[in-house]
Coordinates of C-alpha atoms and ligand atoms in Angstrom, one line a residue:
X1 CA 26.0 -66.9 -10.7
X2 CA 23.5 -65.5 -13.7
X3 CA 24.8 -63.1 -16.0
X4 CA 22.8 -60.3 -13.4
X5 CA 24.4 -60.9 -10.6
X6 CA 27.8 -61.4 -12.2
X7 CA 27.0 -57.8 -13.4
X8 CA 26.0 -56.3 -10.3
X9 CA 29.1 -58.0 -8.4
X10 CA 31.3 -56.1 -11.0
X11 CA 29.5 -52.4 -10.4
X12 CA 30.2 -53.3 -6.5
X13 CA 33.9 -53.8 -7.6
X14 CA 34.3 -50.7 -9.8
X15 CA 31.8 -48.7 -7.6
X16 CA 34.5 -48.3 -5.4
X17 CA 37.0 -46.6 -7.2
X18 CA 34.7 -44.1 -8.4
X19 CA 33.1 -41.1 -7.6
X20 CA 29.0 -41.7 -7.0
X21 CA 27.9 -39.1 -9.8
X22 CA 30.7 -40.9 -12.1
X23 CA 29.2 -44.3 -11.3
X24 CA 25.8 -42.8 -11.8
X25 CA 26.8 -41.2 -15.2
X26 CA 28.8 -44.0 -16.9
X27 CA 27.0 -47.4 -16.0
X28 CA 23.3 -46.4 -15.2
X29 CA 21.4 -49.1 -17.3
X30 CA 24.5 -51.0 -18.5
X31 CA 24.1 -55.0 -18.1
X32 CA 25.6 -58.0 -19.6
X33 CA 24.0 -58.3 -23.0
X34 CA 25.8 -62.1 -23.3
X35 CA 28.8 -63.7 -22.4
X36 CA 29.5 -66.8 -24.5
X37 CA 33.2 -68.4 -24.0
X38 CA 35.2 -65.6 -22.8
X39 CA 33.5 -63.3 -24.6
X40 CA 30.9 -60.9 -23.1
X41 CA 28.6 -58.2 -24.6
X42 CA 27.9 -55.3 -22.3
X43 CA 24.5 -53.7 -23.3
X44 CA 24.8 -49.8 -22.6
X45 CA 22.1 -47.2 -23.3
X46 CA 23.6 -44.6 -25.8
X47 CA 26.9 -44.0 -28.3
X48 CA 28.3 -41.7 -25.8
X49 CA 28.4 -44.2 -22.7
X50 CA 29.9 -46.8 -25.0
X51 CA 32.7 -44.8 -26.0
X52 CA 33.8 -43.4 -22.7
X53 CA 33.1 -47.2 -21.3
X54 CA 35.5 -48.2 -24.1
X55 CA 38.5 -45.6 -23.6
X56 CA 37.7 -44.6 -19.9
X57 CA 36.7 -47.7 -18.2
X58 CA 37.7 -50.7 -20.2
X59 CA 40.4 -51.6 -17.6
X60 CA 38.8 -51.6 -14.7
X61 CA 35.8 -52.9 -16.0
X62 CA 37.8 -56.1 -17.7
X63 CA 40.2 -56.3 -14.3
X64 CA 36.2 -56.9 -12.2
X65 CA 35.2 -59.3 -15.0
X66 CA 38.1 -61.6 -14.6
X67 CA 38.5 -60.9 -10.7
X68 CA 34.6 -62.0 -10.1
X69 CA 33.9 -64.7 -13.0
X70 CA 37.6 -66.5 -12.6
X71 CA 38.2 -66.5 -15.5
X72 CA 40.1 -65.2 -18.7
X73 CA 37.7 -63.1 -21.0
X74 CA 39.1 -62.7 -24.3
X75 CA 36.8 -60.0 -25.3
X76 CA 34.1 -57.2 -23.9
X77 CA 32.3 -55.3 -26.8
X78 CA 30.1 -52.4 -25.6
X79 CA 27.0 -52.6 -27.4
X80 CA 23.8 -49.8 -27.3
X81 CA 21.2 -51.6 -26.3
X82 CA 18.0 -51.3 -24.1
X83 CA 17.7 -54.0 -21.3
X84 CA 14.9 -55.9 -22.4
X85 CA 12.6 -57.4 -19.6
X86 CA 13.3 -54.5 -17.0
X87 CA 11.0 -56.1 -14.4
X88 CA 12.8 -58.9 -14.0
X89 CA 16.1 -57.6 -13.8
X90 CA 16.2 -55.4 -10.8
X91 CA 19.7 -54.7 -10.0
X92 CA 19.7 -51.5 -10.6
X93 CA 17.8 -50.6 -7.5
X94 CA 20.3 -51.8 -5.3
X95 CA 22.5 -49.1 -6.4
X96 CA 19.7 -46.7 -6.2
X97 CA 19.9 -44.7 -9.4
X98 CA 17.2 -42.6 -9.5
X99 CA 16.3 -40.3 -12.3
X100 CA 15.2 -37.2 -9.7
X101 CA 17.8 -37.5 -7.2
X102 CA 20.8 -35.6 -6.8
X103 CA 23.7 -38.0 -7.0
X104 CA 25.8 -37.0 -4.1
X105 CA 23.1 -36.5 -1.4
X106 CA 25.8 -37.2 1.4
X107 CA 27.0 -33.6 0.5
X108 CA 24.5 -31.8 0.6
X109 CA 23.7 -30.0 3.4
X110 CA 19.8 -29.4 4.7
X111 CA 19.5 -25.9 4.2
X112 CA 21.2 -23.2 2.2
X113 CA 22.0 -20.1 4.4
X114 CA 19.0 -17.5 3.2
X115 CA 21.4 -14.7 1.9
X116 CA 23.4 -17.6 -0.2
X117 CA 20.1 -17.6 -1.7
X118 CA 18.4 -14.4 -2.4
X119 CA 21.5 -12.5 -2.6
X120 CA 22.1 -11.3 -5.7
X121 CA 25.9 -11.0 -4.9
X122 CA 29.0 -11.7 -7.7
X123 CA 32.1 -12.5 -5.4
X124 CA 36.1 -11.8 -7.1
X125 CA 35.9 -14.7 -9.4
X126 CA 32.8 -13.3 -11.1
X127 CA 30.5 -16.2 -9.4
X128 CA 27.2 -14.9 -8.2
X129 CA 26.8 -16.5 -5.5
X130 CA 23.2 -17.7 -5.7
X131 CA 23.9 -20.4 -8.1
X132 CA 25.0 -23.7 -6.0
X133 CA 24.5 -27.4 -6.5
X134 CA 22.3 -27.6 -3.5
X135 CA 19.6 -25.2 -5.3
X136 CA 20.1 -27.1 -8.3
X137 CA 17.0 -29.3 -9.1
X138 CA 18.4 -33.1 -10.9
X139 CA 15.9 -34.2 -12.9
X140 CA 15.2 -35.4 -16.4
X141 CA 17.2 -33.3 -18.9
X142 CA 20.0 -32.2 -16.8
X143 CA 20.9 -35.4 -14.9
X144 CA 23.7 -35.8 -17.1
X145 CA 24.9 -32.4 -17.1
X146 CA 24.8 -32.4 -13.3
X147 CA 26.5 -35.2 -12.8
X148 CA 29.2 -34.4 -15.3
X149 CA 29.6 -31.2 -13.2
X150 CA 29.8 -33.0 -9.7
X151 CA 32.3 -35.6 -11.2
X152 CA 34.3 -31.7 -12.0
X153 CA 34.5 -31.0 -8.6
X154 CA 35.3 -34.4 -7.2
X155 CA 38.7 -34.8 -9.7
X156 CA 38.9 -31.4 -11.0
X157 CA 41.5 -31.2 -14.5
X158 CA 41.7 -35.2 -13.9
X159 CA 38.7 -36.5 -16.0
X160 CA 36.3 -34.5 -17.9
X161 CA 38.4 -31.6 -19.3
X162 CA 37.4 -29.4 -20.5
X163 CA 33.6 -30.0 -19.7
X164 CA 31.6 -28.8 -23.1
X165 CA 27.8 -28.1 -21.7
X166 CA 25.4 -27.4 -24.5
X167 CA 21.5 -26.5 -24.7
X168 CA 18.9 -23.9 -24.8
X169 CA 18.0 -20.6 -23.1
X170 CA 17.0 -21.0 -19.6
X171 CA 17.4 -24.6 -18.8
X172 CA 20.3 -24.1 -16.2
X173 CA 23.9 -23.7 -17.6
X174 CA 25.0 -20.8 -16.5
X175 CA 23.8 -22.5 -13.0
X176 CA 25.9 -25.3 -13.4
X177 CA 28.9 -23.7 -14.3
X178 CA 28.7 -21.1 -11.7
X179 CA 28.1 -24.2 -9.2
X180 CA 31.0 -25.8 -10.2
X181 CA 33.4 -22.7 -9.3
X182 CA 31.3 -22.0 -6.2
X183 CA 31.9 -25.4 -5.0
X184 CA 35.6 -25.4 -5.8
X185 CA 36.3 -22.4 -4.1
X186 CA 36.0 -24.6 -1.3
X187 CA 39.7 -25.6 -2.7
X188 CA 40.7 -23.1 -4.7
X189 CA 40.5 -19.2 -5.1
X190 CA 42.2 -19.1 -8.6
X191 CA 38.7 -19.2 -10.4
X192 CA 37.8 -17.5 -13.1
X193 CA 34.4 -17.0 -14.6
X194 CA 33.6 -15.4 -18.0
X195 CA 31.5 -15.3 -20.9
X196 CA 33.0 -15.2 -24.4
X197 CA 32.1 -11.6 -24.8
X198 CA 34.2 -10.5 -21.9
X199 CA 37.0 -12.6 -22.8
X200 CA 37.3 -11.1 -26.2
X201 CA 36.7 -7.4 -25.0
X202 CA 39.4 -7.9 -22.3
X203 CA 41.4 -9.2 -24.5
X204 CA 41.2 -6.5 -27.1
X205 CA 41.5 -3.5 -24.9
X206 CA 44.6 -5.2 -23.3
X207 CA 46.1 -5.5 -26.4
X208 CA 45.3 -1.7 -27.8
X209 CA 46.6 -1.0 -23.9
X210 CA 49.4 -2.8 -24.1
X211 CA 48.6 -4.8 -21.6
X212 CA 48.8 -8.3 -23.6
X213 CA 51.0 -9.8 -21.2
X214 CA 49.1 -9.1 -18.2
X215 CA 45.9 -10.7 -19.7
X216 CA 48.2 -13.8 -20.6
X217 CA 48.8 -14.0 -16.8
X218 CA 45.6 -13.5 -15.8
X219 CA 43.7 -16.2 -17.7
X220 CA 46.5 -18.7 -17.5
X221 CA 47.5 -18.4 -14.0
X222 CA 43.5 -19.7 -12.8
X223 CA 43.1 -23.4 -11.6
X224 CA 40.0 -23.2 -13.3
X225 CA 38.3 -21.3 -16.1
X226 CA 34.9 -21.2 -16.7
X227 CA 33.8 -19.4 -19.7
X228 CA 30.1 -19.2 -20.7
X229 CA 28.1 -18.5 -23.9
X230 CA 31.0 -19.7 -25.8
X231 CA 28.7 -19.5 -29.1
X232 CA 30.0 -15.9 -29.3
X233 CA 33.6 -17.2 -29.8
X234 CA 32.7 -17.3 -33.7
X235 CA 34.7 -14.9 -35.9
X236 CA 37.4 -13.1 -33.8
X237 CA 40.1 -14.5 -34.6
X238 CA 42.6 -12.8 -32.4
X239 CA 40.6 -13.4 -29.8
X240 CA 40.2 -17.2 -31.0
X241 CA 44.1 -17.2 -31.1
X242 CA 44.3 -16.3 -27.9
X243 CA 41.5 -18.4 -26.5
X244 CA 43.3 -21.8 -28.0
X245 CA 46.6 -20.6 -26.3
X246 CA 44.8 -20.4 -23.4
X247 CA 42.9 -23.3 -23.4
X248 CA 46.3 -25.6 -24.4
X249 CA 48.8 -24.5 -21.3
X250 CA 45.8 -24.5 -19.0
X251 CA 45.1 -28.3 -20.5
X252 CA 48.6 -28.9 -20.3
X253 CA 49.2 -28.1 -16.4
X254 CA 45.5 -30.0 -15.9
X255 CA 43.8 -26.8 -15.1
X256 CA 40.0 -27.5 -15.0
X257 CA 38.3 -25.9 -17.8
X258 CA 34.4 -25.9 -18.1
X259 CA 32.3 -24.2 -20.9
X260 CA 28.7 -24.0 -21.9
X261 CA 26.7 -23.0 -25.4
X262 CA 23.7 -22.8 -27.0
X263 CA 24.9 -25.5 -29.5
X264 CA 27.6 -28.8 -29.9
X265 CA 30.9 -27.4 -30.5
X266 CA 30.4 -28.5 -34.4
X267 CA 27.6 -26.1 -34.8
X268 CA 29.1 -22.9 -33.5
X269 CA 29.7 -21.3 -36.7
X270 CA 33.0 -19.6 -38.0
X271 CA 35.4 -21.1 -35.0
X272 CA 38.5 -22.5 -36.3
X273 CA 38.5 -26.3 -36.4
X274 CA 41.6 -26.7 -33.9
X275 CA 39.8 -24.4 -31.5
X276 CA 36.3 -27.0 -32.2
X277 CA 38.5 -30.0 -32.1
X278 CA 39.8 -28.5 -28.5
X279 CA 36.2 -27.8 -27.3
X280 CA 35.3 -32.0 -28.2
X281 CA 38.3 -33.2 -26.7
X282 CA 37.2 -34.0 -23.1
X283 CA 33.5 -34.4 -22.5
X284 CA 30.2 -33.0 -24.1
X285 CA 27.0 -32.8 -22.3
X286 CA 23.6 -31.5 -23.1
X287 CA 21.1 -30.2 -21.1
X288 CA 17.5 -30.5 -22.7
X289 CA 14.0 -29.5 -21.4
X290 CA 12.8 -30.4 -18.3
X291 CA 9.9 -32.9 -17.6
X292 CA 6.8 -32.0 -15.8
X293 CA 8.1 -33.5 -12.8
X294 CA 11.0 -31.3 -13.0
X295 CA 9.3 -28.3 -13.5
X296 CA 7.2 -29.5 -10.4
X297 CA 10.1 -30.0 -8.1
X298 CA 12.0 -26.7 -9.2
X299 CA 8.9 -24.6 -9.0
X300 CA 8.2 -26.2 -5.2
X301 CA 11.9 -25.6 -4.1
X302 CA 11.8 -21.9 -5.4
X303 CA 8.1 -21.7 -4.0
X304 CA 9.4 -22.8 -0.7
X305 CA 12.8 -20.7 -1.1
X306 CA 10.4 -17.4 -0.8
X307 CA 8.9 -18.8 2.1
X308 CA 5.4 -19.2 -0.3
X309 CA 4.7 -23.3 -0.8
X310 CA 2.3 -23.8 -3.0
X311 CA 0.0 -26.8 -3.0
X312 CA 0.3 -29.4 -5.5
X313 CA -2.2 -28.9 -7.3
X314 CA -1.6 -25.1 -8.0
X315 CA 1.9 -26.6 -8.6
X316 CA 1.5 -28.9 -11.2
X317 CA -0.8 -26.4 -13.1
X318 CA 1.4 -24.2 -13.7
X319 CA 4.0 -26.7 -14.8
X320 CA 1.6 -27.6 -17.4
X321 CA 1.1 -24.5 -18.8
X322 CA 5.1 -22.9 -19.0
X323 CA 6.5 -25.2 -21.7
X324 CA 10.1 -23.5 -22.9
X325 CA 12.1 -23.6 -20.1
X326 CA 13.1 -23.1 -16.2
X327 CA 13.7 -19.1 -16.8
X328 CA 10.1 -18.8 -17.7
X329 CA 9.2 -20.7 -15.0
X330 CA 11.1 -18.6 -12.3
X331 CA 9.5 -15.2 -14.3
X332 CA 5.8 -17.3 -13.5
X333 CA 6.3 -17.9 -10.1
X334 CA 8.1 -14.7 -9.1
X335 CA 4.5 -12.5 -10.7
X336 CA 2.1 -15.4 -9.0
X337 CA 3.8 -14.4 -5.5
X338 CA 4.1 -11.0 -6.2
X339 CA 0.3 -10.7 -7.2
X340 CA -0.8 -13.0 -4.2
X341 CA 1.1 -10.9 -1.5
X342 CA -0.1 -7.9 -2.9
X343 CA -3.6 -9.0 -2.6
X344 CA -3.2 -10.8 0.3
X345 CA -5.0 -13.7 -0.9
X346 CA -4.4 -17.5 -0.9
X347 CA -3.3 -19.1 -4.0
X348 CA -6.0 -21.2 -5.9
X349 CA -6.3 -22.6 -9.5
X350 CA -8.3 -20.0 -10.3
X351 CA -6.5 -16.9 -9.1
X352 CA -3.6 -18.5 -10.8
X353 CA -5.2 -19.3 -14.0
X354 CA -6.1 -15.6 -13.9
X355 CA -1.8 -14.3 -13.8
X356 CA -0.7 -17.3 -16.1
X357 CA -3.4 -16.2 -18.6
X358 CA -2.1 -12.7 -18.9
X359 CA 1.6 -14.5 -19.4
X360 CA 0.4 -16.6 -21.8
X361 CA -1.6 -13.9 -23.8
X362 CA 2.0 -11.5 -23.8
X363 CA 3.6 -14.6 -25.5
X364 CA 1.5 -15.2 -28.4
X365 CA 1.9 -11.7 -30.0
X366 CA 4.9 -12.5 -31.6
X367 CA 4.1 -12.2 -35.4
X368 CA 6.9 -14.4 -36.8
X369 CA 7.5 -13.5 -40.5
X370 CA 9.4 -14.9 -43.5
X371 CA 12.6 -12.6 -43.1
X372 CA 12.5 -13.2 -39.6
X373 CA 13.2 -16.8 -40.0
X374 CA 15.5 -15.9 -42.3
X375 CA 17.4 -13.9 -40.4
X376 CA 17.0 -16.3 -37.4
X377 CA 18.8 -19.0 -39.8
X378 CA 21.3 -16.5 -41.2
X379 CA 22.4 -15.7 -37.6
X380 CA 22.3 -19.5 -36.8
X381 CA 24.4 -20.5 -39.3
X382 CA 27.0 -17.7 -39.4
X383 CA 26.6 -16.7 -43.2
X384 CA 25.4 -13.9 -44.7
X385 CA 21.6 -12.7 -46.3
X386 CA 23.3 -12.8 -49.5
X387 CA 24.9 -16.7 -49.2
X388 CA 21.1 -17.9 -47.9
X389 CA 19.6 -15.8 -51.1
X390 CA 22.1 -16.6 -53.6
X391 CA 23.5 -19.2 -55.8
X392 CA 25.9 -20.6 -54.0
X393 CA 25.6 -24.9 -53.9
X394 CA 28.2 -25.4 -51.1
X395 CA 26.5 -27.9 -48.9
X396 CA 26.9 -24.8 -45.9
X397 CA 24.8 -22.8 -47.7
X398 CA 21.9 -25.8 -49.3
X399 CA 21.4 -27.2 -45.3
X400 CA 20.5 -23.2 -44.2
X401 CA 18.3 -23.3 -47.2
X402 CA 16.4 -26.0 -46.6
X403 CA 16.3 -25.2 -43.1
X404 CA 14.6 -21.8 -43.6
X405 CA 12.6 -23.7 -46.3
X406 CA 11.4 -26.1 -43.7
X407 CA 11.1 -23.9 -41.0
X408 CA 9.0 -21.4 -43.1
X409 CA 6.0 -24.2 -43.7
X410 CA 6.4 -25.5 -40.6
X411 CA 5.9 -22.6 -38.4
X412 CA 3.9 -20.1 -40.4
X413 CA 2.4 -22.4 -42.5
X414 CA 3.8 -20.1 -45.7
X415 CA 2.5 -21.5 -49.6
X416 CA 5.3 -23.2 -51.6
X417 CA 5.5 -20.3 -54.5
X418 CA 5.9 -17.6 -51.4
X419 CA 8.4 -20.0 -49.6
X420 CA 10.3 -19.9 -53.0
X421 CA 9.6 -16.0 -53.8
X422 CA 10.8 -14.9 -50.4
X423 CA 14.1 -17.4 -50.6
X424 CA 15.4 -15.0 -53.5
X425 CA 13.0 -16.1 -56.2
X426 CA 13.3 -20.0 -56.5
X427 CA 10.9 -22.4 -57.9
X428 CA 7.9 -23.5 -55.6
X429 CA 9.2 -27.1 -56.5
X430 CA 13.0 -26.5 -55.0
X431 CA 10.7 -25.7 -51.7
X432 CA 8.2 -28.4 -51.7
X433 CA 11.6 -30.6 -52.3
X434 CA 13.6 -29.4 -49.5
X435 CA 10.5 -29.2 -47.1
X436 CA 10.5 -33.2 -47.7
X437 CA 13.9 -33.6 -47.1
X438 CA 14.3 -31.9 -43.9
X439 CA 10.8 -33.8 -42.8
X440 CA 12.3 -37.2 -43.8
X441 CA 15.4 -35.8 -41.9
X442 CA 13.1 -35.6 -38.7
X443 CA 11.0 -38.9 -39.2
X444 CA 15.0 -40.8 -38.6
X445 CA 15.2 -39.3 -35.8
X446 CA 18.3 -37.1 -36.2
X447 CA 18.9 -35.7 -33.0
X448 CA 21.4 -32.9 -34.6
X449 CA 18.5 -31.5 -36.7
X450 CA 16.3 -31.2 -34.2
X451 CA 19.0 -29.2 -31.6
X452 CA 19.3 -27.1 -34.6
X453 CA 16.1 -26.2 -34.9
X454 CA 15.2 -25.9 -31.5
X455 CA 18.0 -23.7 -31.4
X456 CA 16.4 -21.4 -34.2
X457 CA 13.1 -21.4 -33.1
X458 CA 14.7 -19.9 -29.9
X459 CA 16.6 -17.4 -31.9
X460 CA 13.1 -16.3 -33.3
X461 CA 11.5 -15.5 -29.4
Ligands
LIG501 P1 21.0 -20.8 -19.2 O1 22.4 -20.4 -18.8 O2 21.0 -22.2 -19.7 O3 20.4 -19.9 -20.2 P2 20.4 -20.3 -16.4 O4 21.4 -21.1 -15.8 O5 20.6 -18.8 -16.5 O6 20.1 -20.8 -17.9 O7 19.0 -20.6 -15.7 C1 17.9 -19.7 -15.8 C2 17.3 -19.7 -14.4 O8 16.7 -20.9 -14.1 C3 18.3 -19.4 -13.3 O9 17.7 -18.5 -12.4 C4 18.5 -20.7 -12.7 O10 18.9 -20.7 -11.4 C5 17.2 -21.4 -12.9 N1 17.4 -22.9 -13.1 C6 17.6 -23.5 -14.3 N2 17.6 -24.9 -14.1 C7 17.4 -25.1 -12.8 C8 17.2 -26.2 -12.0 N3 17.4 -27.5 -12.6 N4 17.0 -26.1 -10.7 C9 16.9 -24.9 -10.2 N5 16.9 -23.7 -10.9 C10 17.2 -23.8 -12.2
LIG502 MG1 23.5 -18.8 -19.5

C-alpha cells in the first residue's frame, strides 16, 4: 500500500464518523506528506485546518493510522503544504469534493415551495423565511462558511461554538445565519435571531423598564442564538456585559451560538478582550468574494427562481461586469427582469448592455475625497479625528495613519505634500514612508491587511 492509498483508506475510516460537510471542511486536500519509521507528515492546505486537525481530530485520525498501516506511529505532524503532482494523485475524486457543490446534496430537496421563496415573511424567531440552505449557492468564497454552517445544524452546541462568520457587504452572511435557524427549527423553536443593535436597544430599554430580568430569560432560555452585525457590539459596555453573560451560560448548557461581522473578532474595535477572546473561542470563518462561476450559478438560480432563465451568454456578461458582491448582483438582475417584462422583449447582450451601463454609470459618481477616507479609517478603527490627526505614537493610532496614508495614494492618487497636509500637517516624507510600508505590507501577502482594507474601501461606498 503507497502512502495514497494508505491515506485514502484512513478518510474511508474517519469518513464515517463524520458529518459529510465536516469531512468536506477539515480534510479536503490533506495527504500524507511522508511517513518515515512511525513517523508520518500530513500535508494540509492552510493554518486553520492544521490546527483544528491537531486539537479536533488527532485521535481519530491517529486511531485509522495505526488501525490501517498495523502499526505503531510514534508521531503525525500536520504540516501546510500544497500536494505537489495533483494529476497523479487522484484520490480526492473518489470522495467527490467538489468546489461548486453543496456538501449535503442527500438533503436537499428538488424544489423550494414558491412562497418559501419570494415571501418576504419574518416568522417568531425573527428568521425571514426566504433565506435557506437550499437557495444558498456553494461556491468559491463561501464553501467554507457553508459548510461550517451545515456542520451547525448536523451537531448543533457540539462542535463549532459559537460559529464567528466574517466578511463584506453582500456576500451572504446574513443568509447563512438565518439558514442555520431556519433549518433547526426543524428541531427546535427556541431560536433567536438578532443583530447587535437590537440586542443592545432591548437591553437598554429593559433595563430603564425594569425589565432586566425578563431580558435575562429571554436571551438565555434559546437553544440557539444568532446574532448578526456583531461589529456594532463595540463601546457599550453594559450591553457588552450583558452580551458575555449571555454568551457564557448559553456556552455552558451547549446552546448553539452563531454570529457574523464585517471583520475577525480582533478587528472589531473597542470590544473588551474577554468578550473577543469568547467570539475566537470556537470556530472562525470567512466569506470572501465570489468567483465568476459563482456569480454565474447564483444569477441562474435567482433568474430561474422568477421564472426568467437567462441564456448563458447573457449570464456570464453580467457576471463579468458586477464585481463587489452577490447584493449587487441580485439589484442587476431584479432591474434586467423588470425592464425586459416591461418591454416585453427577449433578453440579448445588447439590451442588457444597455440596463448594466446605466448601473455602472450610477456607480462611478462617487467623488471619494481625502476626509472621506479619513473618516472611513476613523470609523474603521474606532478612534477619534483627533487620535488619527494628532501626535499620538501608540502603535493603534500609527497603523490607522498609515492606512489613511496608503489608502489616500492608492485610491485617489493624492501628491505626497497634500497626503501629509490633509493628515494634520506632517511632512510629505512621513507619507511617502508609510505609503512604502503598507505596500511592502501587501507584496508579503498579509491577508489581515488586505480584509482591512477591503473592509474600508467598503466603508467608503
Ligand atoms: P451580508 O449579510 O453578508 O451583507 P446577505 O446575506 O444579506 O449579505 O446577502 C445579500 C443578498 O445576496 C441576499 O439577498 C442573499 O440571499 C443573496 N446571497 C448572497 N450570497 C448568496 C449565495 N451564495 N447564493 C444565493 N444568494 C446569495
Ligand atoms: Mg448581513
Amino acid at each position: 500500500m503507497n502512502n495514497e492509498q494508505l491515506w485514502q483508506a484512513v478518510l474511508g475510516e474517519i469518513e464515517v464518523n463524520l458529518s459529510r460537510a465536516n469531512f468536506i471542511t477539515w480534510f479536503k486536500d490533506t495527504f500524507i506528506s511522508s511517513f518515515e519509521q512511525n513517523k508520518v507528515i500530513v500535508g494540509v492546505p492552510n493554518a486553520f485546518a492544521k490546527k483544528w486537525l491537531e486539537e479536533k481530530y488527532h485521535k481519530s485520525i491517529l486511531g485509522a493510522l495505526e488501525k490501517i498501516s498495523h502499526q505503531k506511529i510514534s508521531e503525525i505532524q500536520y504540516r501546510v503544504e500544497l500536494k505537489r503532482d495533483a494529476s497523479s494523485r487522484q484520490p480526492i475524486n473518489n470522495y467527490s469534493f467538489s468546489n461548486n457543490q453543496p456538501a449535503n446534496l442527500e438533503t436537499t430537496p428538488s424544489a423550494t415551495p414558491e412562497s418559501r421563496i419570494d415571501g418576504q415573511k419574518t416568522n417568531s424567531c425573527g428568521l425571514n423565511t426566504r433565506y435557506l440552505f437550499e437557495n444558498f449557492v456553494v461556491g468559491k468564497g463561501n464553501e467554507l462558511a457553508y459548510a461550517a454552517c451545515k456542520a451547525v445544524v448536523d451537531r448543533p452546541g457540539e462542535i463549532y461554538n459559537p460559529l464567528f462568520i466574517y466578511g463584506g457587504v453582500g456576500l451572504g452572511k446574513t443568509h447563512l445565519l438565518q439558514a442555520v435557524g431556519n433549518d433547526l427549527l426543524k428541531k427546535t423553536s427556541k431560536i433567536l435571531y438578532t443583530t447587535s443593535e437590537k440586542f443592545m436597544n432591548n437591553y437598554v430599554q429593559a433595563v430603564h423598564g425594569g425589565r432586566a430580568k425578563e431580558f435575562k430569560s429571554v436571551y438565555r432560555n434559546v437553544d440557539l442564538l444568532l446574532v448578526d452585525d456583531v461589529q456594532f457590539m463595540g463601546g457599550k459596555d453594559g450591553t457588552q456585559e450583558e452580551f458575555f453573560h449571555t454568551f457564557n451560560e448559553l456556552l455552558q448548557d451547549n446552546k448553539q451560538i452563531v454570529l457574523t461581522s464585517d471583520r475577525p473578532p480582533k478587528l472589531i474595535p473597542a470590544v473588551e478582550k474577554r468578550l473577543t477572546s469568547r467570539f475566537e473561542s470556537g470556530m472562525v470563518v470567512d466569506v470572501g468574494k465570489p468567483d465568476v462561476e459563482t456569480k454565474m450559478a447564483i444569477l441562474e438560480k435567482k433568474a430561474n427562481e422568477k421564472n426568467f432563465p437567462l441564456d448563458r451568454e447573457v449570464l456570464s456578461y453580467v457576471a463579468g461586469c458586477i464585481q463587489n458582491n452577490v447584493r449587487e448582483l441580485e439589484g442587476a438582475l431584479n432591474k434586467i427582469i423588470a425592464s425586459h417584462q416591461l418591454n416585453k422583449v427577449e433578453p440579448s447582450i445588447k439590451s442588457v448592455k444597455n440596463i448594466l451601463s446605466d448601473i455602472l454609470a450610477n456607480a462611478q459618481p462617487k467623488n471619494t475625497t481625502p476626509k472621506d477616507i479619513i473618516e472611513a479609517v476613523v470609523k474603521y478603527y474606532g478612534i477619534t479625528n483627533k487620535d488619527l490627526l494628532g501626535e499620538g505614537r501608540k502603535k493603534e493610532l500609527v497603523w490607522p495613519r498609515q492606512v489613511a496614508i496608503y489608502l489616500m495614494r492608492e485610491e485617489l492618487n493624492t501628491s505626497y505634500p497634500t497626503i501629509g497636509e490633509e493628515l494634520g500637517g506632517r511632512d510629505h516624507t512621513t507619507a511617502m514612508h508609510a505609503y512604502n510600508k503598507i505596500s511592502n505590507e501587501l507584496k508579503k501577502e498579509n491577508e489581515k491587511l488586505k480584509q482591512e482594507l477591503d473592509s474600508i474601501k467598503q466603508l467608503l461606498d
